[in-house]
mmCIF file of C-alpha atoms and ligand atoms in Angstrom:
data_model
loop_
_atom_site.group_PDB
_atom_site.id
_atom_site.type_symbol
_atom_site.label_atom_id
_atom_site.label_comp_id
_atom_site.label_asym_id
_atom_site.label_seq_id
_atom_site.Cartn_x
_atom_site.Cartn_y
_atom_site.Cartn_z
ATOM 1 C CA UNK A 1268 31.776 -0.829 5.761
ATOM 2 C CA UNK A 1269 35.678 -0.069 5.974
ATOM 3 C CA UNK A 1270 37.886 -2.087 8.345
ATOM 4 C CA UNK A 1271 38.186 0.792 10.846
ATOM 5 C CA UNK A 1272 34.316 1.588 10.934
ATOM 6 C CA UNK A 1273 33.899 -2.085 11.112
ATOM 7 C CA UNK A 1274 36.493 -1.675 14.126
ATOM 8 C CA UNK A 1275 35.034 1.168 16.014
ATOM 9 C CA UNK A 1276 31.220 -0.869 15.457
ATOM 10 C CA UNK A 1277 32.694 -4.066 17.039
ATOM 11 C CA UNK A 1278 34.514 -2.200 19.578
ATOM 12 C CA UNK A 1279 30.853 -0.147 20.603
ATOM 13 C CA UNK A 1280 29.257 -3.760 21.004
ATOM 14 C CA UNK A 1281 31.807 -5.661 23.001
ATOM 15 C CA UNK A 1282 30.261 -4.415 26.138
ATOM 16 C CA UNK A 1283 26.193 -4.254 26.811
ATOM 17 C CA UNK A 1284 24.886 -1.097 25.839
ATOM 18 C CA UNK A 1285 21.592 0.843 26.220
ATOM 19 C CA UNK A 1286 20.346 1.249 22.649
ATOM 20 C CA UNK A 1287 18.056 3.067 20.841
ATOM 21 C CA UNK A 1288 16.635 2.395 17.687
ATOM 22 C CA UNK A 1289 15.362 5.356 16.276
ATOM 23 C CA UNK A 1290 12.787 5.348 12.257
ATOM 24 C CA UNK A 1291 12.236 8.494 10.597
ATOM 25 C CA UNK A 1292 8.576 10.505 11.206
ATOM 26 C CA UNK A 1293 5.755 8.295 9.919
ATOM 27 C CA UNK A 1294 7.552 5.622 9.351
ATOM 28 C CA UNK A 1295 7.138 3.073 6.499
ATOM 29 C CA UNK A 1296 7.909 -0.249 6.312
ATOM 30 C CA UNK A 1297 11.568 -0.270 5.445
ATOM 31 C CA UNK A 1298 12.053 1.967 8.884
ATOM 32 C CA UNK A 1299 10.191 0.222 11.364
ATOM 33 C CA UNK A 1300 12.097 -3.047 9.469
ATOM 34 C CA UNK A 1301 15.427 -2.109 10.060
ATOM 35 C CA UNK A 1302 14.625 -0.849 14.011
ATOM 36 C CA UNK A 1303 12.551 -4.397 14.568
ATOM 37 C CA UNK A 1304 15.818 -6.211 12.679
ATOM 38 C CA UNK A 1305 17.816 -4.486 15.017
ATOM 39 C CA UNK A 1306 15.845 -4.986 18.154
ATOM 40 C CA UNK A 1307 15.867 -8.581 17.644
ATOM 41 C CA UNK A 1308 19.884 -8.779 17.068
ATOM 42 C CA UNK A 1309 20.754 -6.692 19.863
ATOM 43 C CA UNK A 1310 18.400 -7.967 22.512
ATOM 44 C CA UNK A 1311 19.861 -10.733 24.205
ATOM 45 C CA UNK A 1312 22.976 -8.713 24.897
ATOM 46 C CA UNK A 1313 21.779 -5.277 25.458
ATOM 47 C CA UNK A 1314 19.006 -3.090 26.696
ATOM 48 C CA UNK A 1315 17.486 -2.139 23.368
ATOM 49 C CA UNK A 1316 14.348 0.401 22.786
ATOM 50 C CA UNK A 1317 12.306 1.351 19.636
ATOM 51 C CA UNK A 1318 11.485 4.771 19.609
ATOM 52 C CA UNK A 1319 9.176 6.103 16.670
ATOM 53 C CA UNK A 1320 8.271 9.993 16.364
ATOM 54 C CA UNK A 1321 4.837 9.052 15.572
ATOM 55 C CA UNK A 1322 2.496 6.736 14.724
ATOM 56 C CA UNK A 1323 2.479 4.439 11.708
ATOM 57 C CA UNK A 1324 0.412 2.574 9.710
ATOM 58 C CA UNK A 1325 -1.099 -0.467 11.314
ATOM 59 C CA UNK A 1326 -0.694 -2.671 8.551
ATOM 60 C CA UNK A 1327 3.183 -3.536 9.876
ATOM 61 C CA UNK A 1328 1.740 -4.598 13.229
ATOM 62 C CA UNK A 1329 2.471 -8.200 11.683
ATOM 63 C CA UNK A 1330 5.989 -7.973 12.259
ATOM 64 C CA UNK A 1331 7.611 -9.906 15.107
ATOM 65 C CA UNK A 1332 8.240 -7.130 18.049
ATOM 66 C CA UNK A 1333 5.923 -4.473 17.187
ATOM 67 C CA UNK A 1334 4.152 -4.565 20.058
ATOM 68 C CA UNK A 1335 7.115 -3.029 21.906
ATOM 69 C CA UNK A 1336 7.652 -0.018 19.734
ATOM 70 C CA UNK A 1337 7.096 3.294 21.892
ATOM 71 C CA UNK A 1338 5.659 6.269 20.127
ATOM 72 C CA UNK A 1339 6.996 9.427 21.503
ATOM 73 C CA UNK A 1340 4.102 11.602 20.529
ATOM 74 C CA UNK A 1341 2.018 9.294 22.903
ATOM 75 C CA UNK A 1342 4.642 8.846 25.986
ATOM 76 C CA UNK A 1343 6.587 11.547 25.851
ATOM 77 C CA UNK A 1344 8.074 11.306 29.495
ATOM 78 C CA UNK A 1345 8.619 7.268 29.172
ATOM 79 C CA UNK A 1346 11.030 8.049 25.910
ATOM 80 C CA UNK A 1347 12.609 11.034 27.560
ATOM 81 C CA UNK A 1348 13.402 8.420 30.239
ATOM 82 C CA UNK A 1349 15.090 6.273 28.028
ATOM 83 C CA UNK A 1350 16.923 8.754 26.115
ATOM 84 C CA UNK A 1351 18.380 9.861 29.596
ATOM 85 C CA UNK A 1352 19.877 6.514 29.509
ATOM 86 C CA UNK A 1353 21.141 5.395 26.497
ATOM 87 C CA UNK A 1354 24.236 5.168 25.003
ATOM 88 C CA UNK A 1355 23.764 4.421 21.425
ATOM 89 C CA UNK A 1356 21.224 5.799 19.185
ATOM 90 C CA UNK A 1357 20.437 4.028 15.691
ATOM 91 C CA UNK A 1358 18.678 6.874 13.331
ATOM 92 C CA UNK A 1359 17.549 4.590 10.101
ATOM 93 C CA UNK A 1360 15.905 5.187 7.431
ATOM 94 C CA UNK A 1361 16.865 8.520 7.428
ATOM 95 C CA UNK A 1362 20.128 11.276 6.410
ATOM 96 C CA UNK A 1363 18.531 14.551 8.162
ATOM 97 C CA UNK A 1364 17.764 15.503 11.875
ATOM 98 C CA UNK A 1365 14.684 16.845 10.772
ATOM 99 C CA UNK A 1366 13.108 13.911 9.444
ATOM 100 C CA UNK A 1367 13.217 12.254 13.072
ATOM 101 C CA UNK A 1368 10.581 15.956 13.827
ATOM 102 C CA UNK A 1369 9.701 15.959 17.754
ATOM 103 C CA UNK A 1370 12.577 13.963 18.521
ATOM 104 C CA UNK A 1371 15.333 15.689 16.756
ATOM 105 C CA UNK A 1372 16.492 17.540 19.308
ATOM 106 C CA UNK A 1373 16.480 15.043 21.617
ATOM 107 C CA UNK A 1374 19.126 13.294 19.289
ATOM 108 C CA UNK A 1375 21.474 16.107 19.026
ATOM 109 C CA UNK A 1376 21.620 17.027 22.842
ATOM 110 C CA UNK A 1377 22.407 13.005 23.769
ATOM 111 C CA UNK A 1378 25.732 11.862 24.709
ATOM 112 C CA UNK A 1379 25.239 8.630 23.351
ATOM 113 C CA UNK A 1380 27.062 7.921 20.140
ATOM 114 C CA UNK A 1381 24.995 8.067 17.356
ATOM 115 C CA UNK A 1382 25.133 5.674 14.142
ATOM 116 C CA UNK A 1383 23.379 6.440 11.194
ATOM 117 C CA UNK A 1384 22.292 3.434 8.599
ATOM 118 C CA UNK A 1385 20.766 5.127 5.428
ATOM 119 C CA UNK A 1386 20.519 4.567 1.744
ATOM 120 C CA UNK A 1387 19.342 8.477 0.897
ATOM 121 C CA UNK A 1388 21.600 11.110 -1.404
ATOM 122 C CA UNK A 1389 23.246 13.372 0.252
ATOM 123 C CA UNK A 1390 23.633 12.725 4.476
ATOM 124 C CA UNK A 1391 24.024 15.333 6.888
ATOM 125 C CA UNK A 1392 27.099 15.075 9.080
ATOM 126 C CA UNK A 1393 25.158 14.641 12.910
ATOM 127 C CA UNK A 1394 26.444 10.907 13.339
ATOM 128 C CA UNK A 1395 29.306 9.740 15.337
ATOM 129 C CA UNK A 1396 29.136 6.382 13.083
ATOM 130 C CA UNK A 1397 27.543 7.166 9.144
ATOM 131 C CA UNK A 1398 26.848 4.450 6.915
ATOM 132 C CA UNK A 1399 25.024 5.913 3.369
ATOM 133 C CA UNK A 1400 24.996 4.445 0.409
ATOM 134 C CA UNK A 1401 22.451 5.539 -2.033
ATOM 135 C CA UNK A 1402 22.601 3.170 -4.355
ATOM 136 C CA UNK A 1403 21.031 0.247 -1.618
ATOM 137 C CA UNK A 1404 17.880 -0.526 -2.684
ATOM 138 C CA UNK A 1405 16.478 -0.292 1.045
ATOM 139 C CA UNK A 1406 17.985 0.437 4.911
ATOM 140 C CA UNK A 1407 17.198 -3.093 5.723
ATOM 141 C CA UNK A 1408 19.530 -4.206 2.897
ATOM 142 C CA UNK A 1409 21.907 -2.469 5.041
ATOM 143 C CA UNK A 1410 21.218 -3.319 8.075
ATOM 144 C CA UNK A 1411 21.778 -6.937 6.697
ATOM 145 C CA UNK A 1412 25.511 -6.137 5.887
ATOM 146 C CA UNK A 1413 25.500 -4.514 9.052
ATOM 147 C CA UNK A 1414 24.180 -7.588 10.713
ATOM 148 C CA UNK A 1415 26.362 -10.110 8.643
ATOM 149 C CA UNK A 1416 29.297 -8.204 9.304
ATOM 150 C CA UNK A 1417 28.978 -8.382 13.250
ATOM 151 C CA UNK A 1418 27.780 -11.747 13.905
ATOM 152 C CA UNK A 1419 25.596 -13.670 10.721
ATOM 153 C CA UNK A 1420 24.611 -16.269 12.952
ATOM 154 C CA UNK A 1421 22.517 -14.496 14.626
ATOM 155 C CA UNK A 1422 19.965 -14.329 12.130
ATOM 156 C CA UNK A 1423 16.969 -16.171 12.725
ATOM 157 C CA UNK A 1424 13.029 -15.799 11.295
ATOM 158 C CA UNK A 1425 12.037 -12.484 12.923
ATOM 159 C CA UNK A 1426 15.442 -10.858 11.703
ATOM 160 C CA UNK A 1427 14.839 -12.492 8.356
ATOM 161 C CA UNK A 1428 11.442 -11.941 8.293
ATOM 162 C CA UNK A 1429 11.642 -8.075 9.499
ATOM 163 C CA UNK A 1430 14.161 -7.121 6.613
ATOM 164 C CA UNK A 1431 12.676 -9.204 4.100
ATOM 165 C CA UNK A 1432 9.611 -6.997 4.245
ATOM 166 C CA UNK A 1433 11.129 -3.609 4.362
ATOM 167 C CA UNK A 1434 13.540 -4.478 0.951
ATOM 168 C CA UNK A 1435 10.198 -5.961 -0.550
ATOM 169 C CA UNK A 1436 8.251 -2.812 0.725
ATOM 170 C CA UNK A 1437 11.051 -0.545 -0.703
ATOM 171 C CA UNK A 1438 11.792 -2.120 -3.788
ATOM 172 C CA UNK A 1439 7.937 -2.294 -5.296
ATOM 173 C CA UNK A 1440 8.878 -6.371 -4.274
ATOM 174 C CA UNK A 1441 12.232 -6.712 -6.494
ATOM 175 C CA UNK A 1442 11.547 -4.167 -9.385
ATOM 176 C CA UNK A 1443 12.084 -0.768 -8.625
ATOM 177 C CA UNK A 1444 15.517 0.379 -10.654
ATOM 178 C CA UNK A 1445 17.250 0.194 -7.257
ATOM 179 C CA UNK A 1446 16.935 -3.758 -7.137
ATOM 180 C CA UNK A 1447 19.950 -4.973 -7.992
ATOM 181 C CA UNK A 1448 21.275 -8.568 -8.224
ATOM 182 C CA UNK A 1449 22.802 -8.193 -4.544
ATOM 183 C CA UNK A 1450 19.294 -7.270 -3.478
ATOM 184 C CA UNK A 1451 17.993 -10.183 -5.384
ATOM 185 C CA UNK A 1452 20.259 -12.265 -3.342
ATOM 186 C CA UNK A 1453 19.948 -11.046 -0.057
ATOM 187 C CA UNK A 1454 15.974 -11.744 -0.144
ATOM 188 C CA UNK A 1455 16.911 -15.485 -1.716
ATOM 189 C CA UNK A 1456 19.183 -15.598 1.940
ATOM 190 C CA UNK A 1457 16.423 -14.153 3.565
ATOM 191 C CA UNK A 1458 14.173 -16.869 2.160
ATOM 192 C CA UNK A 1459 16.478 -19.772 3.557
ATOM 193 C CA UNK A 1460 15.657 -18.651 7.100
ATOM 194 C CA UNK A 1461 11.492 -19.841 6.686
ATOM 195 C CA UNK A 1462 10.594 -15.966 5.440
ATOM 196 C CA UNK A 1463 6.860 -16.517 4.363
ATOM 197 C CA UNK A 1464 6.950 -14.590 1.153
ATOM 198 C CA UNK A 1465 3.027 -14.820 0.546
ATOM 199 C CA UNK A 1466 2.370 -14.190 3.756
ATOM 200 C CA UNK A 1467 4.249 -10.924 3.735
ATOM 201 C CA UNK A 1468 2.760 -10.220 0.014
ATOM 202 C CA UNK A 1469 -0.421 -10.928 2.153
ATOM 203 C CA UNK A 1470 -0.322 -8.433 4.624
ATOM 204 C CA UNK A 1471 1.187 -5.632 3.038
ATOM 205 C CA UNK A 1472 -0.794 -5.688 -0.382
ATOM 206 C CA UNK A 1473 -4.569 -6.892 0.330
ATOM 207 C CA UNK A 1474 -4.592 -6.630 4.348
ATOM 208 C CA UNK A 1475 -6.913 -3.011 3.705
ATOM 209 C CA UNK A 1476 -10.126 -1.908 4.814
ATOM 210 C CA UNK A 1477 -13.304 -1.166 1.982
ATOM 211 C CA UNK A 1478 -13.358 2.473 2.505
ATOM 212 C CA UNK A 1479 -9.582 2.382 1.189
ATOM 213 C CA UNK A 1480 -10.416 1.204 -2.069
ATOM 214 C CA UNK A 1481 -13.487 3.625 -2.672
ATOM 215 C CA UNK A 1482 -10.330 6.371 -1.881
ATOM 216 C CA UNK A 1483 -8.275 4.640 -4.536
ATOM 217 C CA UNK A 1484 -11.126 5.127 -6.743
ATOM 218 C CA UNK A 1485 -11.562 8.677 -6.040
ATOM 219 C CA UNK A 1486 -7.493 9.645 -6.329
ATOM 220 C CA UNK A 1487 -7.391 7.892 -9.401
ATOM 221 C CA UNK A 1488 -10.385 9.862 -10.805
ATOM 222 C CA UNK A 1489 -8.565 13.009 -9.467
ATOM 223 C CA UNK A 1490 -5.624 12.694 -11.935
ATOM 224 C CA UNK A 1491 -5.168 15.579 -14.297
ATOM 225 C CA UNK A 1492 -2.535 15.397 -17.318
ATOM 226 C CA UNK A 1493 -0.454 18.732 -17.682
ATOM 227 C CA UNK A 1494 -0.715 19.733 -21.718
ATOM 228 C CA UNK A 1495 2.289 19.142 -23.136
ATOM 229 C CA UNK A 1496 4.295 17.903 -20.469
ATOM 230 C CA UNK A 1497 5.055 14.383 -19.768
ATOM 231 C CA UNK A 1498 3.460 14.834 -15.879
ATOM 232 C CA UNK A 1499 0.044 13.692 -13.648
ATOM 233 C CA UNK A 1500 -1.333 14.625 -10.743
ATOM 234 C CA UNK A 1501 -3.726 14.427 -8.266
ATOM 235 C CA UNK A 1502 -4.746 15.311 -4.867
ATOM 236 C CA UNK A 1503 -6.728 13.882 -1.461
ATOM 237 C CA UNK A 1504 -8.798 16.485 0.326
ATOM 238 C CA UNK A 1505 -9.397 16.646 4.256
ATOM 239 C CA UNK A 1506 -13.252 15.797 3.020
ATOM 240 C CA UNK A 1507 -11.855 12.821 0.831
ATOM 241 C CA UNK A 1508 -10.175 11.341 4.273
ATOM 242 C CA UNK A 1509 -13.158 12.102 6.311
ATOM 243 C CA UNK A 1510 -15.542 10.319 4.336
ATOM 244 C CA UNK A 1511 -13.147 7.137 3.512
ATOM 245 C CA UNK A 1512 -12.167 7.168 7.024
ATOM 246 C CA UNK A 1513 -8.516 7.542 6.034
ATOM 247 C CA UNK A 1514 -5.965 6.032 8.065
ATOM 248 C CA UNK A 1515 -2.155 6.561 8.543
ATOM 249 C CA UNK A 1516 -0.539 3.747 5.280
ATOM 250 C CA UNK A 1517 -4.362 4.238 3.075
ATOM 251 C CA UNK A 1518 -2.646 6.263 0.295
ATOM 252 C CA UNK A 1519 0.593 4.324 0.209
ATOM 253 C CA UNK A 1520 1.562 3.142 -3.361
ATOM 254 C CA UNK A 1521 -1.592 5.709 -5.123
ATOM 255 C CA UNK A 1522 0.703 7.733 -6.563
ATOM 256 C CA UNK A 1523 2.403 5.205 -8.361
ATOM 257 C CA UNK A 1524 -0.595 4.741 -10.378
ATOM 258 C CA UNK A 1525 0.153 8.130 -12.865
ATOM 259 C CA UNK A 1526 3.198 5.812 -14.147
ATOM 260 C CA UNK A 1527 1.302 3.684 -15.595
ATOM 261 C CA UNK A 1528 0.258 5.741 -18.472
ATOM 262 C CA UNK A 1529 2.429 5.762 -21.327
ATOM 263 C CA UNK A 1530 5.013 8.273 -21.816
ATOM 264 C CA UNK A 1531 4.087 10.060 -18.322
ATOM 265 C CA UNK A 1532 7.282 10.624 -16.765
ATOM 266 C CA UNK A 1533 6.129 12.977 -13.510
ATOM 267 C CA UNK A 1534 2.987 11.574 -11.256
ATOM 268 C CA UNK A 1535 2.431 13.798 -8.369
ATOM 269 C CA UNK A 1536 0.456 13.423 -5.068
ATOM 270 C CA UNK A 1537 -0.688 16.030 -2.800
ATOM 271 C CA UNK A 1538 -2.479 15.151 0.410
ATOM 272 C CA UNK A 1539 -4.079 17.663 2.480
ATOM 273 C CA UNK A 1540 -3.126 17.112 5.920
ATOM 274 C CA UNK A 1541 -5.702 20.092 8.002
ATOM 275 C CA UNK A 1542 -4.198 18.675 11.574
ATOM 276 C CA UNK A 1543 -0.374 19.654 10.386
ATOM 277 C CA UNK A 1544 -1.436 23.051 8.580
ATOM 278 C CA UNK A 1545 0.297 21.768 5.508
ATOM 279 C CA UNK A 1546 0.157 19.882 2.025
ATOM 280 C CA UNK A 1547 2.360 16.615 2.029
ATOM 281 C CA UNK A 1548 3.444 15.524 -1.589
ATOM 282 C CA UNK A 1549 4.606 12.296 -3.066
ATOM 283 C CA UNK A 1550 6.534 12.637 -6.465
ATOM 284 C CA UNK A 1551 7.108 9.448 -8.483
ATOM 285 C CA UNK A 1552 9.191 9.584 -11.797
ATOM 286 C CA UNK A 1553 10.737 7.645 -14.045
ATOM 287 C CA UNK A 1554 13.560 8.006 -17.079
ATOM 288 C CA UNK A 1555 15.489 11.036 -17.319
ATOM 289 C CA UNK A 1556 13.540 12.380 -14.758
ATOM 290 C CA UNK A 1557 15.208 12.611 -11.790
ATOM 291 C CA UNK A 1558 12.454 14.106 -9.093
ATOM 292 C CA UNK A 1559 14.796 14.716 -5.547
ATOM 293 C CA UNK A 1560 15.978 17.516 -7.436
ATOM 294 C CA UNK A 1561 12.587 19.423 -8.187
ATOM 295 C CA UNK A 1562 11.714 18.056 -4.841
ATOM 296 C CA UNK A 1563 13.993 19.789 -2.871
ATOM 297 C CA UNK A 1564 14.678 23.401 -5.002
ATOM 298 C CA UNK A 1565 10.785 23.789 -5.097
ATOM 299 C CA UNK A 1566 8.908 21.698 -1.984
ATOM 300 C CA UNK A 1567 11.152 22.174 0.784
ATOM 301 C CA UNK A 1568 12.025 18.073 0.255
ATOM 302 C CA UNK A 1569 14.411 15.746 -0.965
ATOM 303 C CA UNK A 1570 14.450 11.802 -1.398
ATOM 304 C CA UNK A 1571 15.162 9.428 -4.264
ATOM 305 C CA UNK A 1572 15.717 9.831 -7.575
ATOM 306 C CA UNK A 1573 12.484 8.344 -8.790
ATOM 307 C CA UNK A 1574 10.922 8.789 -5.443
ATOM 308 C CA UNK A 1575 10.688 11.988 -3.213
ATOM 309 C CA UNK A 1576 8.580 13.971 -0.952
ATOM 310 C CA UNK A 1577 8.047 17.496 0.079
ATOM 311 C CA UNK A 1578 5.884 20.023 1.928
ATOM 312 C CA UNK A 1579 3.751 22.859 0.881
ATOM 313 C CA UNK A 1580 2.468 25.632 3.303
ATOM 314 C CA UNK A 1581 -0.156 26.993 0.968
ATOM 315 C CA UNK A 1582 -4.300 25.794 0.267
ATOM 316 C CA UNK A 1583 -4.265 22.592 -1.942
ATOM 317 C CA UNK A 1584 -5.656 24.498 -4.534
ATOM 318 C CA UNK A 1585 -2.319 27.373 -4.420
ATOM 319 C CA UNK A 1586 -0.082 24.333 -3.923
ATOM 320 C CA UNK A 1587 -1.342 22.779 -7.075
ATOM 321 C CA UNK A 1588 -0.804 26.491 -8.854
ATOM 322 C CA UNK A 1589 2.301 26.972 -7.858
ATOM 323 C CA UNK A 1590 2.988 23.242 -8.815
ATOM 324 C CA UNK A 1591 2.586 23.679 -12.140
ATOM 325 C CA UNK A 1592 4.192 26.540 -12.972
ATOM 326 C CA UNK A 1593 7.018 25.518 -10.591
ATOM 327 C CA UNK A 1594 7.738 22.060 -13.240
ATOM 328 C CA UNK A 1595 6.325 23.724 -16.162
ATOM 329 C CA UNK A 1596 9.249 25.868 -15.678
ATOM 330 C CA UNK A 1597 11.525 23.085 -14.451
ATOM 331 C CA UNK A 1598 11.318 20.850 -17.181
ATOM 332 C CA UNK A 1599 11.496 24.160 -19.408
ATOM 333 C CA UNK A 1600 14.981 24.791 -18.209
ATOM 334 C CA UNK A 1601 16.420 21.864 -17.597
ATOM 335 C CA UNK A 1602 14.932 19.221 -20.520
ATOM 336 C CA UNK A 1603 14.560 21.212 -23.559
HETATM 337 P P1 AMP B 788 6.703 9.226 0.180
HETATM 338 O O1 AMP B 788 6.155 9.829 -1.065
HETATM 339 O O2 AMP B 788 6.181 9.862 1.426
HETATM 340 O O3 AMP B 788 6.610 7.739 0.148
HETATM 341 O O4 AMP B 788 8.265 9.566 0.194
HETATM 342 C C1 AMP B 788 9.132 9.087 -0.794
HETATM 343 C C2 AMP B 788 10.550 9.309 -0.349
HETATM 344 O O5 AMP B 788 10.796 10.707 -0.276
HETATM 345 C C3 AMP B 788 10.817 8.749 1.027
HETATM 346 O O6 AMP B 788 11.592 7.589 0.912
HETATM 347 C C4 AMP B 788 11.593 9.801 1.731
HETATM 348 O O7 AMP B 788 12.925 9.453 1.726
HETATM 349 C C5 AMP B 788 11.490 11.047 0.905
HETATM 350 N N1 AMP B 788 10.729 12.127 1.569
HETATM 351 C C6 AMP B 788 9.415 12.150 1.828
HETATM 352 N N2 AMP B 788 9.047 13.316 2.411
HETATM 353 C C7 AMP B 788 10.173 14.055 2.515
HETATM 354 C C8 AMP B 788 10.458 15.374 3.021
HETATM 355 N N3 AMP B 788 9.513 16.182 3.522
HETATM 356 N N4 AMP B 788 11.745 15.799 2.954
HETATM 357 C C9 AMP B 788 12.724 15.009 2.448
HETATM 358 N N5 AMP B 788 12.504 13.787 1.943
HETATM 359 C C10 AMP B 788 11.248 13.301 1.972
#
């Protein structure tokens, strides 16, 4: 952070403010970390709120303050309430209005100042305060500069604890090629402060139910090779949630599996999602191959380099299609 953001940030906080800490849609756990990291810094001197567009996965219900995270899709009038009030809104996790969905527009037509915390390419210009840097490893790795800048000594077990889950979560725990020795660091801090490192491991990594793993199995079976290209895929039907009894966080980290195969470059995820009208995909690369790009000229996405999403409005089965001719011609173009 430069001296005269740093300014403007101290400046905000010298008086007690009504904050709100805002994750993107479906948020994982390096979003709901930096808004719990945040709730616990700010809460003895302000009034500070969580506010989530949706639901997420139940597995992060360990962390310290969950229970007061309000999910606008459930209390809609509650939130509006305290959006009528604020007079600083956090948006982490993410670079792009439309990534916070139902509560976008609630964002834009605030008065409160806005400060963005981010580590994705490319951020839009909405915030009054914007701190991106896309070569972080994780938000929370941010928002622990953030935090050190202001006041360091506020740090305690739930902060530590809070952001030493999201960088783990976001960093594949300390190998993903945005780890860096800073990031190695920061979780060795973290560590100093009583973080329980298996525990977290714990909870996040074998914490699922048996119908879970029988949907591993099945995506895994699902994975096609394209001929010729260096790219997998596979898919998760409306019937394949139905009869696992899927649940918001089950398919997290499947896609990562078409990695593993030697020379595979591309592995692909689509997930039919009936309730939303719409086919939500999970690209994964590696190499040369930088995905965001693909993501966003051909799914309507955007993300990492090595780690993206997107959106498809067509049948799983057109999606797939259109899929492969969409890379086929992709790589085609741009790797031959
Ligand atoms: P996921 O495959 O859902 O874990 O998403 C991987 C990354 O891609 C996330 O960190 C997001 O930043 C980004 N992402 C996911 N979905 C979208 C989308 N529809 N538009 C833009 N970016 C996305």
């Amino acid at each position: 952070m430069d001296i005269h953001l740093l300014k403007s940030v101290t400046k905000l906080f010298s008086k007690k403010r009504k904050i709100i800490l805002i994750p993107h849609s479906s948020p994982d756990a390096d979003a709901i970390g930096s808004c719990l990291a945040l709730y616990h810094f700010f809460k003895s001197n302000n009034e500070v709120n969580i506010i989530s567009p949706n639901e997420y996965t139940d597995i992060l219900n360990f962390l310290p303050g969950s229970r007061n995270i309000l999910i606008y899709e459930n209390d809609k009038l509650i939130c509006e309430n305290v959006f009528k009030k604020s007079d600083v809104i956090f948006t982490l996790d993410f670079n792009t209005l439309g990534r916070a969905k139902n509560l976008s527009s609630l964002i834009s037509n605030s008065n409160a100042k806005t400060i963005m915390i981010d580590h994705h390419e490319n951020p839009d210009k909405y915030a009054d305060i914007t701190i991106s840097n896309s070569k972080m490893s994780s938000t929370c790795e941010m928002v622990y500069d953030f935090i050190c800048l202001i006041n360091k000594s506020k740090i305690d077990n739930k902060i530590a604890t809070c952001i030493y889950t999201g960088i783990v979560a976001d960093t594949g725990s300390f190998r993903f090629p945005s780890t860096t020795s800073k990031t190695l660091k920061v979780g060795s801090e973290l560590i100093n402060y009583g973080v329980n490192v298996t525990k977290i491991f714990e909870k996040l990594h074998n914490n699922f139910q048996f119908d879970r793993l029988k949907l591993l199995g099945s995506t895994i079976n699902n994975f096609k090779k394209i001929d010729g290209l260096p790219v997998v895929y596979t898919s998760i039907t409306d019937n394949d949630q139905k009869i696992n009894n899927f649940k918001k966080g089950d398919s997290e980290g499947f896609v990562n599996f078409g990695l593993s195969v030697t020379d595979i470059l591309c592995s692909v995820l689509f997930i039919e999602k009936k309730d939303e009208g719409l086919i939500k995909i999970s690209f994964r690369s590696r190499g040369d191959f930088k995905v965001n790009i693909f993501a966003s000229k051909y799914f309507n996405g955007g993300g990492h380099k090595y780690a993206s999403g997107g959106i498809s409005n067509l049948s799983l089965k057109e999606t797939e299609k259109k899929f492969i001719s969409d890379i086929t011609q992709y790589i085609n173009q741009n790797y031959e």
